[in-house]
Amino acid sequence: MNELALMGGSPQIPYELPSVKNTSGRDVGEEELRLVTEVVKSGNMGFLYGAKIKQFQQEWAEKFKVDTAVAVSSGTASLHTAMIFLNIGPGDEVLVPAITDMGTIIAVLSENATPVFVDVDLHTQNMDPKDIEHRITERTKAIIPVHLYGFPCDMDPIMDIARKHKLFVVEDCCQAHLTEYKGRLVGTIGDVGCFSFQQSKHMTTGDGGMVITNRDEICGRKLQHCADKGWPREKYRDHLFLAPNYHMTELQAAVGIAQFRKLDDFIERRRKSATYLSDLLKGLNGVVPPLEVEWARNTYYEYALTIEPKQFKVSNQVLARALTAEGVQTAPGYLPYPIYMYEVIKNKVQSFDVDLCPVANQACQSMLFIPWNEKLTDQHVEDIAAAIRKVLMYYSK
Ligand SMILES: Cc1ncc(COP(=O)(O)O)c(C=O)c1O
């Protein structure tokens, strides 16, 4: 067997794979430039007077078949806007998964509400519906299912529990653009859907986000006002409640429109290359590729490969380092440990315990997280598969 690059051998992939850090892995070009140029030439780049943000919101709302889409400055801003919209405040509890981006938690804490952590499914790492109900108290106001890595949460049981306990559902779709659950786009199943357009997402505006709902004024608040200082612009300097300024700019919206028009194609390309990799990994001991099932359309934000730690002589951390040395930039899972274990969150968790969510703990040691993008060709995928085989077979027990 060839010597591992980690031990001084030659890397399986001696060139740079396409990356979301630049145009090698991002399809950004002429159309984005044309629309951004229009904005610059117009002399108006801000939220107040431009047409691009309105157009971006309108095209998004049409695609998702929702009444309202509000473009904002980030995914975190979209989630915080949703909290304000639903009037979540001090004393309220919000159920969140133990594995997610910090932005999900920051949104809850920003309104002085308390995040309550729910365990996850070992394979998908999405919120486990079976672990929700016993975490509900009389203070619980909302659930935030996070559709991780492009794969949808099991929304039917989550919606049943939410209806039974009269809870709002905010879908965190920051990693799940055009992901479907039983034929429905995620973001349209709960009360509010939140998206991120940060550089690594399925489409990007550099940074940015979108919030959607079919229930504007559900809490007597308009979604738009929740990202605009509580300001009903048709009135002279009135402010109905406290809210931040989370405007997207016209420049970002120009890029967003161009990117959004290509999103279906991006998703097809991501799906084609990811399912090809899963085919190539068939028969490899100790790994379970991302789920492909008839009730879900996985859009592969990243390629999340579950491993069975007992089958290997070393941890997922060492496996990730070895794969990176072979030329596949791999992380040992999405998070090193559940998000409630971060120092900045620990003291905000009621009755903190390392094993608050034991499956999440296990899941963090059972994943190899391989970055994905729309520019991966069959050749790239074949090289990635060869690198994975080389490393995993070397360390196989
Ligand atoms: C699941 C999830 N939620 C929230 C966020 C926050 O989005 P942003 O980084 O755009 O603020 C992200 C993005 O990294 C994410 O992946």
Tab-separated table of C-alpha atoms in Angstrom, residues 84-366:
chain	number	residue	atom	x	y	z
A	84	ILE	CA	-38.085	39.268	17.100
A	85	PHE	CA	-40.923	38.500	14.666
A	86	LEU	CA	-42.252	35.786	16.958
A	87	ASN	CA	-41.917	38.060	19.988
A	88	ILE	CA	-39.537	35.658	21.759
A	89	GLY	CA	-38.220	37.348	24.900
A	90	PRO	CA	-36.774	37.010	28.416
A	91	GLY	CA	-37.918	33.844	30.199
A	92	ASP	CA	-38.927	32.088	26.994
A	93	GLU	CA	-37.287	28.789	26.153
A	94	VAL	CA	-36.390	27.815	22.607
A	95	LEU	CA	-35.517	24.239	21.657
A	96	VAL	CA	-32.379	23.999	19.538
A	97	PRO	CA	-30.290	21.021	18.382
A	98	ALA	CA	-27.024	20.203	20.174
A	99	ILE	CA	-25.164	20.414	16.870
A	100	THR	CA	-25.529	23.639	14.904
A	101	ASP	CA	-23.732	26.860	14.006
A	102	MET	CA	-23.324	29.388	16.821
A	103	GLY	CA	-25.571	31.759	14.841
A	104	THR	CA	-28.622	29.665	15.773
A	105	ILE	CA	-27.858	30.063	19.484
A	106	ILE	CA	-26.849	33.721	19.270
A	107	ALA	CA	-30.268	34.521	17.766
A	108	VAL	CA	-32.008	33.069	20.839
A	109	LEU	CA	-29.643	34.635	23.373
A	110	SER	CA	-29.875	38.026	21.661
A	111	GLU	CA	-33.509	38.274	22.777
A	112	ASN	CA	-32.555	37.105	26.288
A	113	ALA	CA	-34.381	33.842	25.773
A	114	THR	CA	-32.899	30.501	26.884
A	115	PRO	CA	-31.705	27.847	24.440
A	116	VAL	CA	-32.699	24.334	25.510
A	117	PHE	CA	-30.662	21.643	23.797
A	118	VAL	CA	-32.196	18.641	22.047
A	119	ASP	CA	-30.227	15.548	21.072
A	120	VAL	CA	-29.626	14.573	17.468
A	121	ASP	CA	-29.809	11.591	15.160
A	122	LEU	CA	-26.411	9.839	15.070
A	123	HIS	CA	-26.231	9.635	11.297
A	124	THR	CA	-27.814	12.856	9.968
A	125	GLN	CA	-26.933	14.861	13.122
A	126	ASN	CA	-30.309	16.632	12.758
A	127	MET	CA	-32.600	17.243	15.767
A	128	ASP	CA	-34.103	13.946	16.923
A	129	PRO	CA	-37.913	14.317	17.165
A	130	LYS	CA	-37.973	11.589	19.842
A	131	ASP	CA	-35.877	13.752	22.161
A	132	ILE	CA	-38.048	16.884	21.949
A	133	GLU	CA	-41.128	16.388	24.080
A	134	HIS	CA	-39.469	15.727	27.469
A	135	ARG	CA	-37.546	18.998	27.085
A	136	ILE	CA	-40.743	21.085	26.783
A	137	THR	CA	-41.830	23.176	29.793
A	138	GLU	CA	-44.544	25.803	30.281
A	139	ARG	CA	-41.943	28.370	29.185
A	140	THR	CA	-41.168	26.761	25.831
A	141	LYS	CA	-42.169	29.025	22.978
A	142	ALA	CA	-40.458	27.747	19.841
A	143	ILE	CA	-38.431	24.979	18.192
A	144	ILE	CA	-35.582	25.609	15.767
A	145	PRO	CA	-34.955	22.487	13.668
A	146	VAL	CA	-31.678	22.955	11.780
A	147	HIS	CA	-31.407	21.133	8.448
A	148	LEU	CA	-27.715	20.271	8.588
A	149	TYR	CA	-25.418	19.559	5.651
A	150	GLY	CA	-28.262	19.884	3.114
A	151	PHE	CA	-30.343	17.050	4.601
A	152	PRO	CA	-33.835	17.810	5.998
A	153	CYS	CA	-34.954	17.204	9.581
A	154	ASP	CA	-37.846	14.801	9.988
A	155	MET	CA	-40.433	17.593	9.952
A	156	ASP	CA	-43.748	15.689	10.316
A	157	PRO	CA	-43.212	14.630	13.949
A	158	ILE	CA	-41.629	17.996	14.771
A	159	MET	CA	-44.686	19.845	13.408
A	160	ASP	CA	-47.041	17.468	15.281
A	161	ILE	CA	-45.284	18.189	18.588
A	162	ALA	CA	-45.247	21.928	17.857
A	163	ARG	CA	-49.001	21.972	17.134
A	164	LYS	CA	-49.786	19.880	20.192
A	165	HIS	CA	-47.850	22.261	22.492
A	166	LYS	CA	-48.678	25.452	20.529
A	167	LEU	CA	-45.052	26.212	19.717
A	168	PHE	CA	-43.658	28.224	16.826
A	169	VAL	CA	-41.280	26.477	14.425
A	170	VAL	CA	-38.371	28.401	12.903
A	171	GLU	CA	-36.532	26.352	10.291
A	172	ASP	CA	-32.815	27.046	10.137
A	173	CYS	CA	-32.121	26.401	6.445
A	174	CYS	CA	-28.715	28.087	6.410
A	175	GLN	CA	-27.227	24.832	5.062
A	176	ALA	CA	-30.273	23.671	3.138
A	177	HIS	CA	-31.062	25.799	0.091
A	178	LEU	CA	-33.687	23.998	-2.022
A	179	THR	CA	-33.554	20.938	0.250
A	180	GLU	CA	-36.881	19.103	0.177
A	181	TYR	CA	-38.784	17.121	2.766
A	182	LYS	CA	-41.532	14.917	1.294
A	183	GLY	CA	-41.637	17.138	-1.775
A	184	ARG	CA	-41.817	20.424	0.163
A	185	LEU	CA	-39.036	22.988	0.230
A	186	VAL	CA	-37.587	23.365	3.709
A	187	GLY	CA	-38.230	26.825	5.077
A	188	THR	CA	-41.888	26.636	4.046
A	189	ILE	CA	-42.995	23.959	6.519
A	190	GLY	CA	-42.680	25.835	9.838
A	191	ASP	CA	-43.718	29.404	10.669
A	192	VAL	CA	-40.500	31.050	9.496
A	193	GLY	CA	-37.578	29.897	7.313
A	194	CYS	CA	-34.049	31.342	7.598
A	195	PHE	CA	-31.205	31.203	5.078
A	196	SER	CA	-27.542	32.271	4.914
A	197	PHE	CA	-25.583	33.441	1.853
A	198	GLN	CA	-22.190	33.384	3.555
A	199	GLN	CA	-19.272	32.485	1.278
A	200	SER	CA	-19.444	28.691	1.736
A	201	LYS	CA	-23.192	28.256	1.222
A	202	HIS	CA	-24.983	26.727	-1.812
A	203	MET	CA	-25.112	30.253	-3.241
A	204	THR	CA	-23.370	33.316	-1.882
A	205	THR	CA	-23.523	37.085	-1.622
A	206	GLY	CA	-20.290	37.127	0.417
A	207	ASP	CA	-22.384	37.460	3.555
A	208	GLY	CA	-26.148	37.789	3.658
A	209	GLY	CA	-29.377	36.030	4.492
A	210	MET	CA	-33.107	35.726	3.795
A	211	VAL	CA	-36.101	35.239	6.092
A	212	ILE	CA	-39.385	33.913	4.733
A	213	THR	CA	-42.875	33.478	6.135
A	214	ASN	CA	-46.449	32.956	5.094
A	215	ARG	CA	-47.610	34.448	8.346
A	216	ASP	CA	-46.663	38.116	8.279
A	217	GLU	CA	-48.293	39.929	11.201
A	218	ILE	CA	-48.714	36.638	13.071
A	219	CYS	CA	-47.587	38.408	16.265
A	220	GLY	CA	-48.805	41.823	15.262
A	221	ARG	CA	-45.380	42.475	13.757
A	222	LYS	CA	-44.347	42.749	10.152
A	223	LEU	CA	-41.275	40.720	9.277
A	224	GLN	CA	-39.703	43.646	7.423
A	225	HIS	CA	-39.874	45.885	10.509
A	226	CYS	CA	-38.026	43.255	12.557
A	227	ALA	CA	-34.868	43.799	10.489
A	228	ASP	CA	-35.374	47.555	10.195
A	229	LYS	CA	-35.343	49.084	13.690
A	230	GLY	CA	-39.033	48.349	14.178
A	231	TRP	CA	-39.721	51.134	11.698
A	232	PRO	CA	-42.859	51.241	9.563
A	233	ARG	CA	-41.320	53.331	6.802
A	234	GLU	CA	-44.666	54.616	5.582
A	235	LYS	CA	-44.882	56.542	8.872
A	236	TYR	CA	-42.664	59.487	9.803
A	237	ARG	CA	-39.902	58.234	12.121
A	238	ASP	CA	-42.040	55.899	14.176
A	239	HIS	CA	-40.598	52.823	15.907
A	240	LEU	CA	-43.027	50.128	17.037
A	241	PHE	CA	-40.519	48.000	18.983
A	242	LEU	CA	-36.754	47.575	19.339
A	243	ALA	CA	-35.025	45.792	16.457
A	244	PRO	CA	-31.596	46.000	14.803
A	245	ASN	CA	-30.741	47.262	11.344
A	246	TYR	CA	-30.051	44.073	9.395
A	247	HIS	CA	-30.410	45.461	5.861
A	248	MET	CA	-28.792	43.708	2.949
A	249	THR	CA	-27.162	46.152	0.505
A	250	GLU	CA	-28.074	46.631	-3.163
A	251	LEU	CA	-24.617	45.327	-4.106
A	252	GLN	CA	-25.215	42.049	-2.284
A	253	ALA	CA	-28.724	41.739	-3.720
A	254	ALA	CA	-27.341	42.199	-7.263
A	255	VAL	CA	-25.003	39.237	-6.697
A	256	GLY	CA	-27.829	37.348	-4.964
A	257	ILE	CA	-30.171	37.664	-7.954
A	258	ALA	CA	-27.540	36.290	-10.332
A	259	GLN	CA	-26.607	33.479	-7.949
A	260	PHE	CA	-30.221	32.556	-7.226
A	261	ARG	CA	-30.982	32.167	-10.939
A	262	LYS	CA	-28.222	29.530	-11.072
A	263	LEU	CA	-29.132	27.784	-7.821
A	264	ASP	CA	-31.113	24.893	-9.373
A	265	ASP	CA	-28.123	24.108	-11.542
A	266	PHE	CA	-25.709	24.358	-8.578
A	267	ILE	CA	-27.818	21.892	-6.621
A	268	GLU	CA	-27.982	19.439	-9.521
A	269	ARG	CA	-24.195	19.579	-9.861
A	270	ARG	CA	-23.660	19.111	-6.102
A	271	ARG	CA	-26.071	16.162	-6.062
A	272	LYS	CA	-24.514	14.509	-9.091
A	273	SER	CA	-20.954	14.662	-7.745
A	274	ALA	CA	-21.933	13.719	-4.177
A	275	THR	CA	-23.983	10.699	-5.209
A	276	TYR	CA	-21.101	9.634	-7.458
A	277	LEU	CA	-18.760	9.731	-4.442
A	278	SER	CA	-21.236	7.632	-2.439
A	279	ASP	CA	-21.236	5.091	-5.298
A	280	LEU	CA	-17.443	4.975	-5.322
A	281	LEU	CA	-17.316	4.412	-1.545
A	282	LYS	CA	-19.687	1.430	-1.673
A	283	GLY	CA	-18.215	-1.606	0.066
A	284	LEU	CA	-15.689	0.417	2.069
A	285	ASN	CA	-15.687	-0.861	5.647
A	286	GLY	CA	-16.720	1.407	8.534
A	287	VAL	CA	-18.315	4.271	6.605
A	288	VAL	CA	-21.935	5.267	6.006
A	289	PRO	CA	-22.368	7.826	3.197
A	290	PRO	CA	-24.927	10.674	3.498
A	291	LEU	CA	-28.524	9.475	3.245
A	292	GLU	CA	-30.303	9.266	-0.094
A	293	VAL	CA	-33.934	8.371	0.680
A	294	GLU	CA	-37.158	8.903	-1.209
A	295	TRP	CA	-38.644	11.338	1.350
A	296	ALA	CA	-35.697	13.716	1.241
A	297	ARG	CA	-33.817	15.707	-1.373
A	298	ASN	CA	-30.313	16.132	-0.019
A	299	THR	CA	-28.645	19.223	-1.510
A	300	TYR	CA	-25.174	18.459	-0.079
A	301	TYR	CA	-24.008	21.646	1.585
A	302	GLU	CA	-20.979	19.516	2.502
A	303	TYR	CA	-20.309	15.806	2.108
A	304	ALA	CA	-20.919	14.513	5.643
A	305	LEU	CA	-19.455	11.024	5.865
A	306	THR	CA	-20.382	9.059	8.991
A	307	ILE	CA	-17.726	6.649	10.232
A	308	GLU	CA	-17.966	3.846	12.747
A	309	PRO	CA	-15.135	4.802	15.142
A	310	LYS	CA	-14.726	1.215	16.394
A	311	GLN	CA	-13.650	0.108	12.918
A	312	PHE	CA	-10.569	2.342	12.959
A	313	LYS	CA	-7.317	2.386	14.921
A	314	VAL	CA	-7.367	6.184	15.251
A	315	SER	CA	-9.914	8.953	15.950
A	316	ASN	CA	-11.779	10.974	13.315
A	317	GLN	CA	-9.348	13.815	14.135
A	318	VAL	CA	-6.375	11.760	12.925
A	319	LEU	CA	-8.353	10.491	9.915
A	320	ALA	CA	-9.194	14.104	8.974
A	321	ARG	CA	-5.545	15.150	9.289
A	322	ALA	CA	-4.458	12.222	7.121
A	323	LEU	CA	-7.064	13.041	4.472
A	324	THR	CA	-6.053	16.693	4.470
A	325	ALA	CA	-2.434	15.628	3.919
A	326	GLU	CA	-3.648	13.570	0.919
A	327	GLY	CA	-5.157	16.761	-0.567
A	328	VAL	CA	-8.790	16.578	0.668
A	329	GLN	CA	-9.300	19.385	3.200
A	330	THR	CA	-11.310	17.451	5.776
A	331	ALA	CA	-12.656	18.473	9.187
A	332	PRO	CA	-13.244	15.925	11.973
A	333	GLY	CA	-16.988	16.555	11.986
A	334	TYR	CA	-18.849	19.856	11.903
A	335	LEU	CA	-18.205	20.658	15.574
A	336	PRO	CA	-15.506	19.176	17.847
A	337	TYR	CA	-18.167	18.725	20.575
A	338	PRO	CA	-21.835	19.671	21.097
A	339	ILE	CA	-22.431	23.413	20.998
A	340	TYR	CA	-23.605	23.607	24.636
A	341	MET	CA	-20.034	22.671	25.681
A	342	TYR	CA	-18.521	25.881	24.307
A	343	GLU	CA	-17.354	28.163	27.140
A	344	VAL	CA	-19.539	31.039	25.881
A	345	ILE	CA	-22.680	28.881	26.123
A	346	LYS	CA	-21.966	26.615	29.126
A	347	ASN	CA	-23.007	29.077	31.808
A	348	LYS	CA	-26.231	29.882	29.974
A	349	VAL	CA	-27.412	26.278	29.911
A	350	GLN	CA	-29.818	25.166	32.632
A	351	SER	CA	-28.320	22.278	34.629
A	352	PHE	CA	-25.257	21.900	32.412
A	353	ASP	CA	-23.909	18.383	32.000
A	354	VAL	CA	-21.422	17.109	29.423
A	355	ASP	CA	-23.890	14.337	28.620
A	356	LEU	CA	-26.876	16.643	28.184
A	357	CYS	CA	-27.163	15.202	24.664
A	358	PRO	CA	-25.155	11.940	24.589
A	359	VAL	CA	-25.818	11.065	20.959
A	360	ALA	CA	-24.514	14.472	19.870
A	361	ASN	CA	-21.334	13.763	21.812
A	362	GLN	CA	-20.929	10.483	19.989
A	363	ALA	CA	-21.842	12.039	16.627
A	364	CYS	CA	-19.026	14.580	16.910
A	365	GLN	CA	-16.552	11.696	16.937
A	366	SER	CA	-18.242	9.837	14.103
